[in-house]
Amino acid sequence: FLSSKFEDLFYKIRNRGRLSPGDLDEALREIRLALLEADVNFKVVKEFIERVRTNALGQNILESLSPSQQVIKIVNEEIIKILGSGSTDIIFAGRPPTIFMLAGLQGTGKTTATIKLANFIKNKYSRRTSVIAADIYRPAASIQLNDLAKHSGIEVFTASGKKPLEIVLEGVDSLKKGGNDVIIIDTAGRLQVDVEMMQELKDIKKHIKPHQVYLVLDAMTGQEAVNIAEKFNSEIEFDGIILTKIDSDTRGGAALSINHVTKKPIKFISTGEKTDEFEVFHADRIASRILG
Amino acid sequence: WNKFKKTNQDFWEEIEEQFILNDVSAATASDIIEEVKRKSLMENINDIEIIRHLLKEKIKNMLTPETAGDLKINVEDKPVVWMLVGVNGVGKTSTIAKLANYFKNIGTSVLLTAADTFRAAAYEQINHFAELLNLPIVHHQRHSDPGAVVYDSIEKAIAKNIDIVLIDTAGRMHTSYNLMEELKKIKKVINKKINREPDEILIVVDSTTGQNAKAQVAVFNEALSLTGIILTKTDGTSKGGVLLTISNEMKIPVKFITSGEKIDNISNFDPANFTEMLFS
Ligand SMILES: Nc1nc2c(ncn2[C@@H]2O[C@H](COP(=O)(O)OP(=O)(O)OP(=O)(O)O)[C@@H](O)[C@H]2O)c(=O)[nH]1
Ligand SMILES: Nc1nc2c(ncn2[C@@H]2O[C@H](COP(=O)(O)OP(=O)(O)OP(=O)(O)O)[C@@H](O)[C@H]2O)c(=O)[nH]1
Ligand SMILES: [Mg+2]
Ligand SMILES: [Mg+2]
């Protein structure tokens, strides 16, 4: 919708010939509103618009015969540059097992993503994958993971009556002995400001030393996405992000904000409830959504 | 607030920034600011405290079409039927448990309905609460028709003279035509069985959600005619400012707020409290 709004704006200008600085300001205002509506963080938008302005003037946009196309092109390139700056490769451990840990706020899709990631790795890399149910708080959490795991032929480790750290230590030991190449740990949802719960995550990371920690983030997250990601990053440092519920019509601006601020790559996106609705992240797909 | 002894452009920009950072849409933020700005110019108001008061009053008015979780149950109309809907992972099942606990504590008889027949361990999750609270629950086996579960549940409530039926539904995206049709079908089952519309159709909205909440509420409302909104996870750092736009434009009342994972972390929506949170 941004492009069509732009077309109206610049159609008027095109007939006048060249773009005035005032016209550029108006165009940037439109872009700013579109990005905010897309849930891109306020402060990220501010920096972003300034960069686009500098870029546009640097490319002599005021002399251009097709300023609208040029500005949109610059905005699109800048977004892709931010989103695409990381690698989406999975980094496996030198010696198995490779241990992944998934973390994030309540309800973002961690348990579902645990199975999706396991399934993806199993199919694409032909490695024997397994999962650990380390959420002892949510009612029926281990049943949920067990159910999903059985359905996909993935080995699952659960243990009742134990603390999450004990479960993970025991689970890694048992699954490793069972010949699994990959172990993925599903953790309970938690607030980034819950000191005790964040400490639990830190303890697991400290004792288990997972090779990859992924933040599981809901694509419809609003302005707080930056604070959430920064806090998780400063507490447990994650290696990548899994962006979920892309199948809603959310513009997904949280992705841009988080990439820009944490510099961590989005590795995967979840596009639905089914186990196979999971794919490697592609910057250009998400970039076109953000712009609307 | 204290660094602006007199209002000026910087002051208004700072207000706009605070609103937007709280997920109030840019358009709604500018509407609120323009209105208060105009009023303060016309009445020559320069006192920060008065401006602040005007902003809060404006916001409270936007939030109060006719709100407040009105929890009195009309015993003439037994069973009262409430249905909870919303996108995936927002807190529907947890909130049903909290409502059940509330009603049980005030002496209202409750029947739980496990109408999420799709998701893994959906029944086990809600049944945990049914057992914890010692409440009856109706469920069918996984993948059976949710409409059939609802039909059986209301039938049982009528037979057992139960005051209120609480229906938990599967999470679904408003973008899924088929799943929205399924919800409409469930509503029709209820309408036919109790000869009136469900007493409450409440959409559960997650505080961390940004502008997409508008589309969620609009589409669910179009399909079902919502009677209210429940805002969850207010114990997190997100403020749910998108509710301002939703409340103002769609006139759907916010009825409850949940603020944590314990069973008693639910309260009536209080516009004054919500407004204070937006400004802190
Ligand atoms: N539409 C859609 N639903 C999803 C997606 N990913 C997960 N879900 C659904 O979102 C809901 C929550 O998923 P879970 O995997 O239980 O989320 P979680 O993060 O483990 O939740 P907690 O453990 O309670 O913090 C479920 O209904 C999932 O089926 C997605 O990409 N699209
Ligand atoms: N911190 C916090 N967590 C909450 C709140 N309400 C729900 N949760 C958590 O959010 C997660 C999802 O809750 P559910 O009740 O399963 O959500 P749902 O809408 O039924 O999910 P689906 O049925 O999968 O669509 C769980 O981990 C809950 O404990 C709340 O008010 N605060
Ligand atoms: Mg989970
Ligand atoms: Mg549920």
CSV table of N, CA and C in Angstrom, one decimal, chain A residues 35-158:
chain,number,residue,atom,x,y,z
A,35,LEU,N,6.2,2.6,8.2
A,35,LEU,CA,7.1,1.8,9.0
A,35,LEU,C,6.6,1.6,10.4
A,36,LEU,N,6.0,2.7,11.0
A,36,LEU,CA,5.5,2.7,12.3
A,36,LEU,C,4.2,1.8,12.4
A,37,GLU,N,3.4,1.9,11.3
A,37,GLU,CA,2.2,1.1,11.2
A,37,GLU,C,2.6,-0.4,11.1
A,38,ALA,N,3.8,-0.6,10.6
A,38,ALA,CA,4.3,-2.0,10.4
A,38,ALA,C,5.0,-2.5,11.7
A,39,ASP,N,4.9,-1.8,12.8
A,39,ASP,CA,5.5,-2.1,14.1
A,39,ASP,C,7.0,-2.0,14.2
A,40,VAL,N,7.6,-1.3,13.2
A,40,VAL,CA,9.1,-1.0,13.4
A,40,VAL,C,9.2,-0.1,14.5
A,41,ASN,N,10.2,-0.3,15.3
A,41,ASN,CA,10.5,0.5,16.6
A,41,ASN,C,10.7,2.0,16.2
A,42,PHE,N,10.1,2.8,17.1
A,42,PHE,CA,10.1,4.3,16.9
A,42,PHE,C,11.6,4.8,16.7
A,43,LYS,N,12.5,4.3,17.5
A,43,LYS,CA,13.9,4.8,17.4
A,43,LYS,C,14.6,4.3,16.2
A,44,VAL,N,14.3,3.1,15.8
A,44,VAL,CA,14.8,2.4,14.6
A,44,VAL,C,14.4,3.2,13.4
A,45,VAL,N,13.1,3.6,13.4
A,45,VAL,CA,12.5,4.3,12.3
A,45,VAL,C,13.2,5.6,12.1
A,46,LYS,N,13.5,6.3,13.2
A,46,LYS,CA,14.1,7.6,13.2
A,46,LYS,C,15.5,7.5,12.5
A,47,GLU,N,16.3,6.5,12.9
A,47,GLU,CA,17.6,6.3,12.4
A,47,GLU,C,17.6,6.0,10.9
A,48,PHE,N,16.6,5.1,10.6
A,48,PHE,CA,16.4,4.5,9.3
A,48,PHE,C,16.1,5.7,8.3
A,49,ILE,N,15.1,6.5,8.7
A,49,ILE,CA,14.7,7.6,7.8
A,49,ILE,C,15.9,8.5,7.5
A,50,GLU,N,16.7,8.8,8.5
A,50,GLU,CA,17.8,9.7,8.3
A,50,GLU,C,18.8,9.1,7.3
A,51,ARG,N,19.0,7.8,7.4
A,51,ARG,CA,19.9,7.1,6.5
A,51,ARG,C,19.4,7.1,5.1
A,52,VAL,N,18.0,7.0,5.0
A,52,VAL,CA,17.4,7.0,3.6
A,52,VAL,C,17.6,8.4,3.0
A,53,ARG,N,17.4,9.4,3.9
A,53,ARG,CA,17.5,10.8,3.4
A,53,ARG,C,18.9,11.1,2.9
A,54,THR,N,19.9,10.7,3.7
A,54,THR,CA,21.3,10.9,3.3
A,54,THR,C,21.6,10.2,2.0
A,55,ASN,N,21.1,8.9,1.9
A,55,ASN,CA,21.3,8.1,0.7
A,55,ASN,C,20.7,8.7,-0.5
A,56,ALA,N,19.4,9.2,-0.3
A,56,ALA,CA,18.7,9.8,-1.4
A,56,ALA,C,19.4,11.0,-1.9
A,57,LEU,N,19.8,11.9,-1.0
A,57,LEU,CA,20.4,13.1,-1.4
A,57,LEU,C,21.8,12.8,-2.1
A,58,GLY,N,22.5,11.8,-1.5
A,58,GLY,CA,23.7,11.4,-2.0
A,58,GLY,C,23.6,10.8,-3.4
A,59,GLN,N,22.5,10.2,-3.7
A,59,GLN,CA,22.2,9.7,-5.0
A,59,GLN,C,21.6,10.7,-5.9
A,60,ASN,N,21.7,12.0,-5.5
A,60,ASN,CA,21.2,13.1,-6.3
A,60,ASN,C,19.7,13.0,-6.7
A,61,ILE,N,18.9,12.6,-5.7
A,61,ILE,CA,17.5,12.3,-6.0
A,61,ILE,C,16.8,13.6,-6.5
A,62,LEU,N,17.3,14.7,-6.1
A,62,LEU,CA,16.6,16.0,-6.5
A,62,LEU,C,16.8,16.3,-8.0
A,63,GLU,N,17.7,15.5,-8.6
A,63,GLU,CA,17.9,15.7,-10.0
A,63,GLU,C,17.2,14.5,-10.8
A,64,SER,N,16.7,13.6,-10.1
A,64,SER,CA,16.2,12.4,-10.7
A,64,SER,C,14.9,12.6,-11.5
A,65,LEU,N,14.8,11.8,-12.6
A,65,LEU,CA,13.6,11.9,-13.4
A,65,LEU,C,12.5,11.0,-12.9
A,66,SER,N,12.9,10.0,-12.1
A,66,SER,CA,11.9,9.1,-11.5
A,66,SER,C,12.2,8.9,-10.0
A,67,PRO,N,11.9,10.0,-9.3
A,67,PRO,CA,12.3,10.0,-7.8
A,67,PRO,C,11.5,9.0,-7.0
A,68,SER,N,10.3,8.7,-7.3
A,68,SER,CA,9.5,7.8,-6.5
A,68,SER,C,10.1,6.4,-6.6
A,69,GLN,N,10.4,5.9,-7.8
A,69,GLN,CA,11.0,4.6,-7.9
A,69,GLN,C,12.3,4.6,-7.2
A,70,GLN,N,13.1,5.7,-7.3
A,70,GLN,CA,14.4,5.7,-6.7
A,70,GLN,C,14.3,5.6,-5.1
A,71,VAL,N,13.4,6.4,-4.6
A,71,VAL,CA,13.3,6.4,-3.1
A,71,VAL,C,12.8,5.0,-2.6
A,72,ILE,N,11.8,4.5,-3.3
A,72,ILE,CA,11.4,3.1,-2.9
A,72,ILE,C,12.5,2.1,-3.0
A,73,LYS,N,13.3,2.2,-4.1
A,73,LYS,CA,14.4,1.3,-4.3
A,73,LYS,C,15.4,1.5,-3.1
A,74,ILE,N,15.7,2.7,-2.7
A,74,ILE,CA,16.6,2.9,-1.6
A,74,ILE,C,16.1,2.3,-0.3
A,75,VAL,N,14.8,2.6,0.0
A,75,VAL,CA,14.2,2.1,1.2
A,75,VAL,C,14.2,0.5,1.2
A,76,ASN,N,13.8,-0.1,0.1
A,76,ASN,CA,13.9,-1.5,0.0
A,76,ASN,C,15.3,-2.1,0.2
A,77,GLU,N,16.3,-1.4,-0.4
A,77,GLU,CA,17.6,-1.9,-0.3
A,77,GLU,C,18.1,-1.8,1.2
A,78,GLU,N,17.8,-0.7,1.8
A,78,GLU,CA,18.2,-0.5,3.2
A,78,GLU,C,17.6,-1.5,4.1
A,79,ILE,N,16.3,-1.9,3.9
A,79,ILE,CA,15.6,-2.9,4.7
A,79,ILE,C,16.3,-4.2,4.5
A,80,ILE,N,16.5,-4.6,3.2
A,80,ILE,CA,17.1,-5.9,3.0
A,80,ILE,C,18.5,-5.9,3.5
A,81,LYS,N,19.2,-4.8,3.5
A,81,LYS,CA,20.6,-4.8,4.0
A,81,LYS,C,20.6,-5.1,5.5
A,82,ILE,N,19.6,-4.6,6.2
A,82,ILE,CA,19.5,-4.8,7.7
A,82,ILE,C,19.1,-6.3,7.9
A,83,LEU,N,18.0,-6.7,7.2
A,83,LEU,CA,17.4,-8.0,7.5
A,83,LEU,C,18.4,-9.1,7.0
A,84,GLY,N,19.1,-8.9,5.9
A,84,GLY,CA,19.9,-9.9,5.3
A,84,GLY,C,21.3,-10.0,5.8
A,85,SER,N,21.6,-9.2,6.8
A,85,SER,CA,23.0,-9.1,7.2
A,85,SER,C,23.6,-10.3,7.9
A,86,GLY,N,22.7,-11.2,8.3
A,86,GLY,CA,23.3,-12.4,9.0
A,86,GLY,C,23.2,-13.6,8.2
A,87,SER,N,23.8,-14.7,8.7
A,87,SER,CA,23.8,-15.9,7.9
A,87,SER,C,22.7,-16.8,8.4
A,88,THR,N,22.0,-17.5,7.5
A,88,THR,CA,20.9,-18.3,7.9
A,88,THR,C,21.3,-19.8,8.1
A,89,ASP,N,22.7,-20.0,7.9
A,89,ASP,CA,23.2,-21.4,8.0
A,89,ASP,C,23.0,-21.9,9.4
A,90,ILE,N,22.9,-23.2,9.5
A,90,ILE,CA,22.9,-23.9,10.8
A,90,ILE,C,24.4,-24.3,11.1
A,91,ILE,N,24.9,-23.9,12.3
A,91,ILE,CA,26.3,-24.3,12.6
A,91,ILE,C,26.3,-25.5,13.5
A,92,PHE,N,26.7,-26.6,12.9
A,92,PHE,CA,26.8,-27.8,13.7
A,92,PHE,C,28.1,-27.9,14.5
A,93,ALA,N,28.0,-28.7,15.6
A,93,ALA,CA,29.2,-28.8,16.4
A,93,ALA,C,30.2,-29.7,15.7
A,94,GLY,N,31.5,-29.5,16.1
A,94,GLY,CA,32.6,-30.3,15.5
A,94,GLY,C,32.3,-31.8,15.8
A,95,ARG,N,31.9,-32.1,17.0
A,95,ARG,CA,31.6,-33.5,17.4
A,95,ARG,C,30.2,-33.5,17.9
A,96,PRO,N,29.4,-34.5,17.5
A,96,PRO,CA,28.0,-34.5,18.0
A,96,PRO,C,27.9,-34.8,19.5
A,97,PRO,N,26.9,-34.5,20.2
A,97,PRO,CA,25.7,-33.9,19.6
A,97,PRO,C,25.7,-32.4,19.5
A,98,THR,N,25.0,-31.8,18.6
A,98,THR,CA,24.9,-30.3,18.5
A,98,THR,C,23.7,-30.0,19.4
A,99,ILE,N,23.8,-29.1,20.3
A,99,ILE,CA,22.7,-28.8,21.2
A,99,ILE,C,22.1,-27.4,20.9
A,100,PHE,N,20.8,-27.4,20.7
A,100,PHE,CA,20.1,-26.1,20.4
A,100,PHE,C,19.2,-25.8,21.7
A,101,MET,N,19.1,-24.6,22.0
A,101,MET,CA,18.1,-24.2,23.0
A,101,MET,C,17.2,-23.1,22.5
A,102,LEU,N,15.9,-23.3,22.7
A,102,LEU,CA,15.0,-22.3,22.3
A,102,LEU,C,14.4,-21.5,23.5
A,103,ALA,N,14.3,-20.2,23.4
A,103,ALA,CA,13.8,-19.4,24.5
A,103,ALA,C,12.9,-18.3,24.0
A,104,GLY,N,12.1,-17.7,24.9
A,104,GLY,CA,11.3,-16.6,24.4
A,104,GLY,C,10.1,-16.3,25.4
A,105,LEU,N,9.3,-15.4,25.1
A,105,LEU,CA,8.1,-15.0,25.8
A,105,LEU,C,7.1,-16.1,25.8
A,106,GLN,N,6.1,-16.0,26.6
A,106,GLN,CA,5.0,-17.0,26.7
A,106,GLN,C,4.2,-17.0,25.4
A,107,GLY,N,3.9,-18.2,24.9
A,107,GLY,CA,3.0,-18.3,23.7
A,107,GLY,C,3.5,-18.0,22.4
A,108,THR,N,4.8,-17.7,22.3
A,108,THR,CA,5.4,-17.3,21.0
A,108,THR,C,5.5,-18.5,20.0
A,109,GLY,N,5.4,-19.7,20.4
A,109,GLY,CA,5.5,-20.8,19.5
A,109,GLY,C,6.8,-21.7,19.7
A,110,LYS,N,7.4,-21.6,20.9
A,110,LYS,CA,8.7,-22.4,21.1
A,110,LYS,C,8.5,-23.9,21.0
A,111,THR,N,7.5,-24.4,21.7
A,111,THR,CA,7.3,-25.9,21.7
A,111,THR,C,7.1,-26.4,20.2
A,112,THR,N,6.2,-25.7,19.5
A,112,THR,CA,6.0,-26.0,18.1
A,112,THR,C,7.2,-25.9,17.3
A,113,ALA,N,8.0,-24.8,17.5
A,113,ALA,CA,9.2,-24.6,16.8
A,113,ALA,C,10.3,-25.6,17.1
A,114,THR,N,10.3,-26.1,18.3
A,114,THR,CA,11.3,-27.2,18.7
A,114,THR,C,11.1,-28.4,17.8
A,115,ILE,N,9.9,-28.8,17.6
A,115,ILE,CA,9.6,-30.0,16.7
A,115,ILE,C,9.9,-29.6,15.3
A,116,LYS,N,9.5,-28.4,14.8
A,116,LYS,CA,9.7,-28.0,13.5
A,116,LYS,C,11.2,-28.0,13.1
A,117,LEU,N,12.0,-27.4,14.0
A,117,LEU,CA,13.4,-27.4,13.8
A,117,LEU,C,14.0,-28.8,13.7
A,118,ALA,N,13.6,-29.6,14.7
A,118,ALA,CA,14.1,-31.0,14.7
A,118,ALA,C,13.7,-31.7,13.4
A,119,ASN,N,12.5,-31.5,13.0
A,119,ASN,CA,12.0,-32.1,11.7
A,119,ASN,C,12.8,-31.6,10.5
A,120,PHE,N,13.0,-30.3,10.5
A,120,PHE,CA,13.7,-29.7,9.4
A,120,PHE,C,15.2,-30.2,9.3
A,121,ILE,N,15.9,-30.3,10.4
A,121,ILE,CA,17.2,-30.8,10.4
A,121,ILE,C,17.3,-32.2,10.0
A,122,LYS,N,16.3,-33.0,10.6
A,122,LYS,CA,16.3,-34.5,10.3
A,122,LYS,C,16.1,-34.7,8.8
A,123,ASN,N,15.2,-33.9,8.1
A,123,ASN,CA,15.0,-34.1,6.7
A,123,ASN,C,16.1,-33.5,5.8
A,124,LYS,N,16.6,-32.3,6.2
A,124,LYS,CA,17.5,-31.7,5.3
A,124,LYS,C,19.0,-32.2,5.5
A,125,TYR,N,19.3,-32.5,6.7
A,125,TYR,CA,20.7,-32.9,7.0
A,125,TYR,C,20.9,-34.3,7.4
A,126,SER,N,19.8,-35.1,7.3
A,126,SER,CA,19.7,-36.5,7.7
A,126,SER,C,20.5,-36.8,9.0
A,127,ARG,N,20.2,-35.9,10.0
A,127,ARG,CA,20.9,-36.2,11.3
A,127,ARG,C,19.8,-36.7,12.2
A,128,ARG,N,20.2,-37.5,13.2
A,128,ARG,CA,19.2,-38.1,14.1
A,128,ARG,C,19.0,-37.0,15.2
A,129,THR,N,17.7,-36.5,15.2
A,129,THR,CA,17.4,-35.4,16.1
A,129,THR,C,16.5,-35.8,17.2
A,130,SER,N,16.6,-35.1,18.3
A,130,SER,CA,15.9,-35.4,19.5
A,130,SER,C,15.6,-34.1,20.3
A,131,VAL,N,14.6,-34.2,21.2
A,131,VAL,CA,14.2,-33.0,21.9
A,131,VAL,C,14.1,-33.2,23.4
A,132,ILE,N,14.2,-32.1,24.2
A,132,ILE,CA,14.1,-32.2,25.6
A,132,ILE,C,13.0,-31.3,26.1
A,133,ALA,N,12.1,-31.9,26.9
A,133,ALA,CA,11.0,-31.0,27.4
A,133,ALA,C,11.4,-30.4,28.8
A,134,ALA,N,11.9,-29.2,28.7
A,134,ALA,CA,12.4,-28.6,30.0
A,134,ALA,C,11.4,-27.5,30.5
A,135,ASP,N,10.2,-27.6,30.1
A,135,ASP,CA,9.1,-26.7,30.7
A,135,ASP,C,8.4,-27.4,31.7
A,136,ILE,N,8.6,-27.1,33.0
A,136,ILE,CA,7.9,-27.8,34.1
A,136,ILE,C,6.7,-27.0,34.6
A,137,TYR,N,6.5,-25.9,34.0
A,137,TYR,CA,5.4,-25.0,34.6
A,137,TYR,C,4.1,-25.1,33.9
A,138,ARG,N,4.1,-25.0,32.6
A,138,ARG,CA,2.9,-25.0,31.8
A,138,ARG,C,2.2,-26.3,31.9
A,139,PRO,N,0.9,-26.4,32.2
A,139,PRO,CA,0.2,-27.6,32.3
A,139,PRO,C,0.3,-28.4,31.0
A,140,ALA,N,0.6,-29.7,31.1
A,140,ALA,CA,0.7,-30.5,29.9
A,140,ALA,C,1.7,-30.1,28.9
A,141,ALA,N,2.7,-29.4,29.3
A,141,ALA,CA,3.8,-29.0,28.3
A,141,ALA,C,4.5,-30.2,27.8
A,142,SER,N,4.9,-31.1,28.7
A,142,SER,CA,5.7,-32.2,28.2
A,142,SER,C,4.8,-33.2,27.4
A,143,ILE,N,3.5,-33.2,27.7
A,143,ILE,CA,2.6,-34.0,26.9
A,143,ILE,C,2.5,-33.4,25.5
A,144,GLN,N,2.4,-32.1,25.4
A,144,GLN,CA,2.4,-31.4,24.1
A,144,GLN,C,3.6,-31.8,23.3
A,145,LEU,N,4.8,-31.6,23.9
A,145,LEU,CA,6.0,-31.9,23.1
A,145,LEU,C,6.1,-33.4,22.7
A,146,ASN,N,5.7,-34.2,23.7
A,146,ASN,CA,5.8,-35.7,23.5
A,146,ASN,C,4.9,-36.0,22.3
A,147,ASP,N,3.7,-35.5,22.3
A,147,ASP,CA,2.7,-35.7,21.2
A,147,ASP,C,3.3,-35.4,19.9
A,148,LEU,N,3.8,-34.1,19.8
A,148,LEU,CA,4.3,-33.6,18.5
A,148,LEU,C,5.5,-34.4,18.1
A,149,ALA,N,6.4,-34.8,19.0
A,149,ALA,CA,7.6,-35.6,18.7
A,149,ALA,C,7.2,-36.9,18.1
A,150,LYS,N,6.3,-37.6,18.8
A,150,LYS,CA,5.9,-38.9,18.4
A,150,LYS,C,5.4,-38.9,16.9
A,151,HIS,N,4.6,-37.8,16.7
A,151,HIS,CA,4.0,-37.7,15.4
A,151,HIS,C,5.0,-37.5,14.3
A,152,SER,N,6.2,-37.0,14.6
A,152,SER,CA,7.2,-36.7,13.6
A,152,SER,C,8.4,-37.7,13.7
A,153,GLY,N,8.2,-38.7,14.6
A,153,GLY,CA,9.3,-39.7,14.7
A,153,GLY,C,10.5,-39.2,15.3
A,154,ILE,N,10.4,-38.3,16.3
A,154,ILE,CA,11.6,-37.7,16.9
A,154,ILE,C,11.6,-38.2,18.3
A,155,GLU,N,12.8,-38.5,18.8
A,155,GLU,CA,13.0,-39.0,20.2
A,155,GLU,C,12.8,-37.8,21.1
A,156,VAL,N,12.1,-38.1,22.2
A,156,VAL,CA,11.9,-37.0,23.2
A,156,VAL,C,12.2,-37.5,24.6
A,157,PHE,N,12.9,-36.6,25.3
A,157,PHE,CA,13.2,-36.9,26.7
A,157,PHE,C,12.4,-36.0,27.6
A,158,THR,N,11.7,-36.7,28.5
A,158,THR,CA,10.9,-36.0,29.6
A,158,THR,C,11.2,-36.6,30.9
